Amino acid sequence: MLLCGPSGSGKSLLAARSGLPVLRLDDFYKEGDDPTLPLVAGSSDIDWDHPGSWDADTAVAAIVELCASGRTQVPVYDISLSARTGTEAVEVGRTPLFIAEGIFAAEIVERCRELGVLADALCLSRGPVKTFRRRFLRDLREGRKSVPFLLRRGWRLMRAERSIVARQTALGAYACDRDEAMGRLASAAAGRCAPAARSTA
């Protein structure tokens, strides 16, 4: 089950409340000294909301290994340091479903479908103002980046939220609120949920 949505939309909280095993896709960010990291247009800020800041190939490999063996090794990423600080084992055992959640999950919907490991793909949407408030308070509490950076990023993402959701749905994720997402998670766990619609983009 792929779970995407704008940063701050409640993906991690929903995943935790689902009771299902969770793979944190944010742990597959590239490190801060990677020369391929994209920059925000007209700025020296790294664009951590661009798919180019994320290692999709390694994330997909981890998903496939989890589906095949129930276990995989993943990076441990410290967002405040923009660095991987180690590795850890993720195990899902014999469960028929686990959640892979992160802002770039929609980027791998088609690849996971082609590999035969996709149950469903959901895009959480709360509305730009609610998401801005939740994201800023979370990032401030966790000390993820400097306050000026968080404000610049937050304002930019608030203005872009509708286009972010539109892109993720075009890539094959189904846009919904928390309650509907919980219902689809329950249906997928019971084997009743149809895969997300193919992108027409």
Tab-separated table of N, CA and C in Angstrom, residues 9-125:
chain	number	residue	atom	x	y	z
A	9	SER	N	0.513	16.317	5.562
A	9	SER	CA	-0.888	15.931	5.346
A	9	SER	C	-1.361	14.838	6.300
A	10	GLY	N	-0.463	14.276	7.105
A	10	GLY	CA	-0.856	13.281	8.093
A	10	GLY	C	-0.567	11.846	7.715
A	11	LYS	N	0.341	11.634	6.776
A	11	LYS	CA	0.644	10.276	6.306
A	11	LYS	C	1.193	9.393	7.427
A	12	SER	N	2.188	9.900	8.147
A	12	SER	CA	2.830	9.089	9.181
A	12	SER	C	1.853	8.740	10.300
A	13	LEU	N	1.010	9.705	10.671
A	13	LEU	CA	0.027	9.463	11.726
A	13	LEU	C	-0.990	8.426	11.292
A	14	LEU	N	-1.466	8.541	10.064
A	14	LEU	CA	-2.425	7.564	9.551
A	14	LEU	C	-1.802	6.178	9.494
A	15	ALA	N	-0.571	6.103	9.009
A	15	ALA	CA	0.103	4.812	8.916
A	15	ALA	C	0.255	4.177	10.294
A	16	ALA	N	0.619	4.994	11.293
A	16	ALA	CA	0.788	4.471	12.646
A	16	ALA	C	-0.540	3.968	13.211
A	17	ARG	N	-1.614	4.696	12.937
A	17	ARG	CA	-2.925	4.321	13.469
A	17	ARG	C	-3.518	3.102	12.770
A	18	SER	N	-3.018	2.797	11.578
A	18	SER	CA	-3.583	1.673	10.826
A	18	SER	C	-3.295	0.327	11.476
A	19	GLY	N	-2.220	0.254	12.264
A	19	GLY	CA	-1.814	-1.007	12.860
A	19	GLY	C	-1.030	-1.904	11.921
A	20	LEU	N	-0.802	-1.447	10.679
A	20	LEU	CA	-0.044	-2.225	9.702
A	20	LEU	C	1.450	-1.914	9.804
A	21	PRO	N	2.320	-2.827	9.368
A	21	PRO	CA	3.754	-2.508	9.309
A	21	PRO	C	3.983	-1.329	8.351
A	22	VAL	N	5.000	-0.514	8.645
A	22	VAL	CA	5.243	0.707	7.874
A	22	VAL	C	6.692	0.775	7.404
A	23	LEU	N	6.853	1.123	6.137
A	23	LEU	CA	8.163	1.441	5.569
A	23	LEU	C	8.192	2.941	5.338
A	24	ARG	N	9.127	3.651	5.989
A	24	ARG	CA	9.229	5.110	5.862
A	24	ARG	C	10.047	5.457	4.619
A	25	LEU	N	9.380	5.947	3.611
A	25	LEU	CA	10.083	6.260	2.370
A	25	LEU	C	10.972	7.492	2.495
A	26	ASP	N	10.732	8.341	3.512
A	26	ASP	CA	11.596	9.498	3.715
A	26	ASP	C	13.029	9.085	4.060
A	27	ASP	N	13.222	7.853	4.511
A	27	ASP	CA	14.575	7.393	4.826
A	27	ASP	C	15.421	7.160	3.571
A	28	PHE	N	14.791	7.293	2.410
A	28	PHE	CA	15.523	7.093	1.156
A	28	PHE	C	15.907	8.416	0.480
A	29	TYR	N	15.858	9.508	1.249
A	29	TYR	CA	16.380	10.770	0.727
A	29	TYR	C	17.863	10.637	0.418
A	30	LYS	N	18.332	11.408	-0.566
A	30	LYS	CA	19.761	11.503	-0.825
A	30	LYS	C	20.411	12.342	0.279
A	31	GLU	N	21.707	12.177	0.438
A	31	GLU	CA	22.412	12.945	1.467
A	31	GLU	C	22.723	14.357	0.974
A	32	GLY	N	22.908	15.259	1.931
A	32	GLY	CA	23.032	16.681	1.622
A	32	GLY	C	24.209	17.068	0.756
A	33	ASP	N	25.226	16.213	0.658
A	33	ASP	CA	26.383	16.528	-0.185
A	33	ASP	C	26.312	15.867	-1.555
A	34	ASP	N	25.172	15.275	-1.866
A	34	ASP	CA	25.010	14.627	-3.171
A	34	ASP	C	24.932	15.699	-4.268
A	35	PRO	N	25.813	15.654	-5.261
A	35	PRO	CA	25.840	16.706	-6.290
A	35	PRO	C	24.611	16.703	-7.198
A	36	THR	N	23.804	15.653	-7.164
A	36	THR	CA	22.622	15.592	-8.024
A	36	THR	C	21.383	16.215	-7.384
A	37	LEU	N	21.501	16.721	-6.156
A	37	LEU	CA	20.342	17.307	-5.487
A	37	LEU	C	19.852	18.546	-6.239
A	38	PRO	N	18.541	18.650	-6.464
A	38	PRO	CA	17.994	19.821	-7.163
A	38	PRO	C	17.874	21.018	-6.222
A	39	LEU	N	17.899	22.200	-6.801
A	39	LEU	CA	17.741	23.434	-6.029
A	39	LEU	C	16.397	24.071	-6.343
A	40	VAL	N	15.877	24.828	-5.368
A	40	VAL	CA	14.672	25.626	-5.608
A	40	VAL	C	15.010	26.700	-6.632
A	41	ALA	N	14.152	26.872	-7.615
A	41	ALA	CA	14.410	27.860	-8.673
A	41	ALA	C	14.651	29.246	-8.074
A	42	GLY	N	15.738	29.892	-8.487
A	42	GLY	CA	16.060	31.237	-8.027
A	42	GLY	C	16.562	31.294	-6.600
A	43	SER	N	17.029	30.160	-6.057
A	43	SER	CA	17.447	30.108	-4.661
A	43	SER	C	18.628	29.163	-4.531
A	44	SER	N	19.321	29.270	-3.392
A	44	SER	CA	20.395	28.321	-3.085
A	44	SER	C	19.895	27.189	-2.194
A	45	ASP	N	18.597	27.187	-1.858
A	45	ASP	CA	18.007	26.134	-1.030
A	45	ASP	C	17.906	24.824	-1.813
A	46	ILE	N	18.246	23.731	-1.177
A	46	ILE	CA	17.983	22.423	-1.777
A	46	ILE	C	16.480	22.191	-1.806
A	47	ASP	N	15.995	21.680	-2.910
A	47	ASP	CA	14.561	21.419	-3.041
A	47	ASP	C	14.276	19.987	-2.593
A	48	TRP	N	14.015	19.829	-1.299
A	48	TRP	CA	13.746	18.514	-0.734
A	48	TRP	C	12.357	18.002	-1.101
A	49	ASP	N	11.576	18.808	-1.791
A	49	ASP	CA	10.245	18.388	-2.232
A	49	ASP	C	10.236	17.987	-3.701
A	50	HIS	N	11.393	17.959	-4.316
A	50	HIS	CA	11.538	17.528	-5.702
A	50	HIS	C	11.905	16.046	-5.714
A	51	PRO	N	11.286	15.253	-6.589
A	51	PRO	CA	11.613	13.823	-6.629
A	51	PRO	C	13.091	13.528	-6.847
A	52	GLY	N	13.811	14.475	-7.430
A	52	GLY	CA	15.234	14.284	-7.657
A	52	GLY	C	16.061	14.259	-6.380
A	53	SER	N	15.450	14.611	-5.247
A	53	SER	CA	16.161	14.577	-3.967
A	53	SER	C	16.044	13.219	-3.284
A	54	TRP	N	15.433	12.265	-3.984
A	54	TRP	CA	15.045	10.997	-3.372
A	54	TRP	C	15.549	9.830	-4.215
A	55	ASP	N	15.946	8.732	-3.561
A	55	ASP	CA	16.501	7.557	-4.232
A	55	ASP	C	15.382	6.544	-4.497
A	56	ALA	N	14.688	6.706	-5.610
A	56	ALA	CA	13.544	5.858	-5.935
A	56	ALA	C	13.953	4.411	-6.172
A	57	ASP	N	15.090	4.195	-6.809
A	57	ASP	CA	15.512	2.824	-7.139
A	57	ASP	C	15.712	1.987	-5.876
A	58	THR	N	16.380	2.561	-4.881
A	58	THR	CA	16.622	1.830	-3.636
A	58	THR	C	15.324	1.601	-2.879
A	59	ALA	N	14.428	2.575	-2.920
A	59	ALA	CA	13.132	2.420	-2.251
A	59	ALA	C	12.327	1.284	-2.874
A	60	VAL	N	12.278	1.237	-4.193
A	60	VAL	CA	11.534	0.169	-4.875
A	60	VAL	C	12.157	-1.190	-4.564
A	61	ALA	N	13.475	-1.261	-4.549
A	61	ALA	CA	14.145	-2.530	-4.240
A	61	ALA	C	13.777	-3.008	-2.838
A	62	ALA	N	13.686	-2.071	-1.880
A	62	ALA	CA	13.316	-2.446	-0.516
A	62	ALA	C	11.883	-2.953	-0.459
A	63	ILE	N	10.973	-2.315	-1.196
A	63	ILE	CA	9.579	-2.747	-1.232
A	63	ILE	C	9.473	-4.160	-1.804
A	64	VAL	N	10.161	-4.395	-2.907
A	64	VAL	CA	10.115	-5.713	-3.546
A	64	VAL	C	10.675	-6.784	-2.615
A	65	GLU	N	11.774	-6.467	-1.915
A	65	GLU	CA	12.359	-7.447	-1.003
A	65	GLU	C	11.424	-7.733	0.173
A	66	LEU	N	10.766	-6.697	0.682
A	66	LEU	CA	9.801	-6.906	1.765
A	66	LEU	C	8.661	-7.816	1.308
A	67	CYS	N	8.171	-7.586	0.095
A	67	CYS	CA	7.084	-8.412	-0.430
A	67	CYS	C	7.529	-9.856	-0.629
A	68	ALA	N	8.792	-10.045	-1.018
A	68	ALA	CA	9.290	-11.391	-1.320
A	68	ALA	C	9.696	-12.173	-0.081
A	69	SER	N	10.331	-11.464	0.880
A	69	SER	CA	10.912	-12.190	2.018
A	69	SER	C	10.393	-11.749	3.377
A	70	GLY	N	9.681	-10.610	3.412
A	70	GLY	CA	9.180	-10.109	4.688
A	70	GLY	C	10.202	-9.346	5.493
A	71	ARG	N	11.383	-9.095	4.902
A	71	ARG	CA	12.454	-8.421	5.646
A	71	ARG	C	13.366	-7.692	4.682
A	72	THR	N	13.892	-6.521	5.110
A	72	THR	CA	14.874	-5.802	4.304
A	72	THR	C	15.666	-4.850	5.193
A	73	GLN	N	16.820	-4.422	4.714
A	73	GLN	CA	17.629	-3.410	5.400
A	73	GLN	C	17.365	-2.063	4.741
A	74	VAL	N	17.154	-1.024	5.545
A	74	VAL	CA	16.871	0.301	5.015
A	74	VAL	C	17.776	1.327	5.692
A	75	PRO	N	17.993	2.461	5.038
A	75	PRO	CA	18.778	3.521	5.674
A	75	PRO	C	18.008	4.133	6.846
A	76	VAL	N	18.753	4.692	7.794
A	76	VAL	CA	18.172	5.547	8.840
A	76	VAL	C	18.602	6.963	8.502
A	77	TYR	N	17.631	7.837	8.212
A	77	TYR	CA	17.945	9.174	7.708
A	77	TYR	C	17.598	10.228	8.751
A	78	ASP	N	18.522	11.140	9.002
A	78	ASP	CA	18.292	12.267	9.915
A	78	ASP	C	18.040	13.510	9.078
A	79	ILE	N	16.783	13.961	9.049
A	79	ILE	CA	16.419	15.100	8.213
A	79	ILE	C	17.141	16.369	8.652
A	80	SER	N	17.352	16.547	9.958
A	80	SER	CA	18.025	17.765	10.430
A	80	SER	C	19.471	17.826	9.966
A	81	LEU	N	20.091	16.647	9.746
A	81	LEU	CA	21.485	16.591	9.282
A	81	LEU	C	21.583	16.401	7.774
A	82	SER	N	20.451	16.096	7.128
A	82	SER	CA	20.442	15.757	5.699
A	82	SER	C	21.435	14.631	5.419
A	83	ALA	N	21.386	13.597	6.263
A	83	ALA	CA	22.377	12.526	6.147
A	83	ALA	C	21.804	11.208	6.652
A	84	ARG	N	22.342	10.122	6.080
A	84	ARG	CA	22.041	8.788	6.575
A	84	ARG	C	22.975	8.504	7.749
A	85	THR	N	22.395	8.037	8.840
A	85	THR	CA	23.181	7.824	10.055
A	85	THR	C	23.375	6.344	10.376
A	86	GLY	N	22.894	5.463	9.521
A	86	GLY	CA	23.035	4.035	9.753
A	86	GLY	C	22.026	3.260	8.940
A	87	THR	N	21.815	2.018	9.315
A	87	THR	CA	20.807	1.183	8.673
A	87	THR	C	20.035	0.437	9.755
A	88	GLU	N	18.855	-0.048	9.394
A	88	GLU	CA	18.073	-0.860	10.318
A	88	GLU	C	17.263	-1.873	9.530
A	89	ALA	N	16.876	-2.931	10.202
A	89	ALA	CA	16.054	-3.962	9.578
A	89	ALA	C	14.589	-3.601	9.719
A	90	VAL	N	13.837	-3.783	8.643
A	90	VAL	CA	12.384	-3.648	8.676
A	90	VAL	C	11.807	-5.021	8.374
A	91	GLU	N	10.906	-5.467	9.225
A	91	GLU	CA	10.298	-6.779	9.044
A	91	GLU	C	8.775	-6.647	9.031
A	92	VAL	N	8.147	-7.336	8.110
A	92	VAL	CA	6.683	-7.330	8.042
A	92	VAL	C	6.106	-8.722	8.284
A	93	GLY	N	6.985	-9.707	8.428
A	93	GLY	CA	6.533	-11.058	8.731
A	93	GLY	C	5.643	-11.625	7.639
A	94	ARG	N	4.561	-12.258	8.064
A	94	ARG	CA	3.658	-12.906	7.118
A	94	ARG	C	2.453	-12.045	6.752
A	95	THR	N	2.444	-10.788	7.196
A	95	THR	CA	1.298	-9.929	6.907
A	95	THR	C	1.096	-9.793	5.393
A	96	PRO	N	-0.161	-9.810	4.914
A	96	PRO	CA	-0.396	-9.682	3.475
A	96	PRO	C	-0.298	-8.239	2.982
A	97	LEU	N	-0.132	-7.279	3.902
A	97	LEU	CA	-0.146	-5.871	3.505
A	97	LEU	C	0.745	-5.054	4.424
A	98	PHE	N	1.507	-4.121	3.845
A	98	PHE	CA	2.222	-3.132	4.638
A	98	PHE	C	2.127	-1.801	3.914
A	99	ILE	N	2.392	-0.724	4.649
A	99	ILE	CA	2.300	0.631	4.098
A	99	ILE	C	3.699	1.170	3.823
A	100	ALA	N	3.913	1.696	2.629
A	100	ALA	CA	5.122	2.442	2.294
A	100	ALA	C	4.690	3.891	2.131
A	101	GLU	N	5.089	4.750	3.070
A	101	GLU	CA	4.560	6.117	3.076
A	101	GLU	C	5.651	7.167	2.933
A	102	GLY	N	5.320	8.227	2.188
A	102	GLY	CA	6.239	9.335	2.005
A	102	GLY	C	5.740	10.251	0.899
A	103	ILE	N	6.300	11.448	0.824
A	103	ILE	CA	5.793	12.433	-0.133
A	103	ILE	C	6.056	12.033	-1.582
A	104	PHE	N	6.993	11.098	-1.796
A	104	PHE	CA	7.297	10.679	-3.169
A	104	PHE	C	6.709	9.317	-3.530
A	105	ALA	N	5.839	8.789	-2.705
A	105	ALA	CA	5.303	7.450	-2.965
A	105	ALA	C	4.619	7.356	-4.323
A	106	ALA	N	3.965	8.430	-4.756
A	106	ALA	CA	3.269	8.387	-6.048
A	106	ALA	C	4.237	8.192	-7.207
A	107	GLU	N	5.490	8.591	-7.017
A	107	GLU	CA	6.471	8.478	-8.095
A	107	GLU	C	6.736	7.022	-8.485
A	108	ILE	N	6.404	6.092	-7.597
A	108	ILE	CA	6.721	4.684	-7.880
A	108	ILE	C	5.465	3.821	-8.016
A	109	VAL	N	4.297	4.449	-8.159
A	109	VAL	CA	3.056	3.687	-8.310
A	109	VAL	C	3.137	2.748	-9.510
A	110	GLU	N	3.497	3.288	-10.661
A	110	GLU	CA	3.498	2.478	-11.879
A	110	GLU	C	4.538	1.362	-11.803
A	111	ARG	N	5.715	1.662	-11.249
A	111	ARG	CA	6.746	0.641	-11.132
A	111	ARG	C	6.295	-0.490	-10.211
A	112	CYS	N	5.653	-0.139	-9.093
A	112	CYS	CA	5.181	-1.176	-8.169
A	112	CYS	C	4.061	-1.995	-8.804
A	113	ARG	N	3.215	-1.336	-9.598
A	113	ARG	CA	2.148	-2.072	-10.291
A	113	ARG	C	2.753	-3.063	-11.294
A	114	GLU	N	3.721	-2.597	-12.063
A	114	GLU	CA	4.339	-3.459	-13.065
A	114	GLU	C	5.065	-4.646	-12.424
A	115	LEU	N	5.591	-4.443	-11.210
A	115	LEU	CA	6.304	-5.498	-10.503
A	115	LEU	C	5.354	-6.434	-9.751
A	116	GLY	N	4.058	-6.107	-9.777
A	116	GLY	CA	3.060	-6.962	-9.157
A	116	GLY	C	2.995	-6.884	-7.646
A	117	VAL	N	3.444	-5.752	-7.056
A	117	VAL	CA	3.450	-5.651	-5.589
A	117	VAL	C	2.508	-4.577	-5.062
A	118	LEU	N	1.714	-3.943	-5.925
A	118	LEU	CA	0.847	-2.839	-5.499
A	118	LEU	C	-0.543	-3.329	-5.119
A	119	ALA	N	-0.974	-2.988	-3.899
A	119	ALA	CA	-2.351	-3.272	-3.470
A	119	ALA	C	-3.238	-2.066	-3.751
A	120	ASP	N	-2.748	-0.871	-3.424
A	120	ASP	CA	-3.502	0.365	-3.628
A	120	ASP	C	-2.533	1.522	-3.446
A	121	ALA	N	-2.919	2.699	-3.899
A	121	ALA	CA	-2.103	3.900	-3.715
A	121	ALA	C	-3.021	5.049	-3.348
A	122	LEU	N	-2.760	5.678	-2.213
A	122	LEU	CA	-3.622	6.733	-1.697
A	122	LEU	C	-2.844	8.035	-1.563
A	123	CYS	N	-3.542	9.147	-1.794
A	123	CYS	CA	-2.973	10.486	-1.622
A	123	CYS	C	-3.815	11.224	-0.583
A	124	LEU	N	-3.238	11.505	0.577
A	124	LEU	CA	-3.967	12.229	1.617
A	124	LEU	C	-3.998	13.711	1.286
A	125	SER	N	-5.152	14.327	1.506
A	125	SER	CA	-5.306	15.763	1.261
A	125	SER	C	-6.122	16.376	2.388
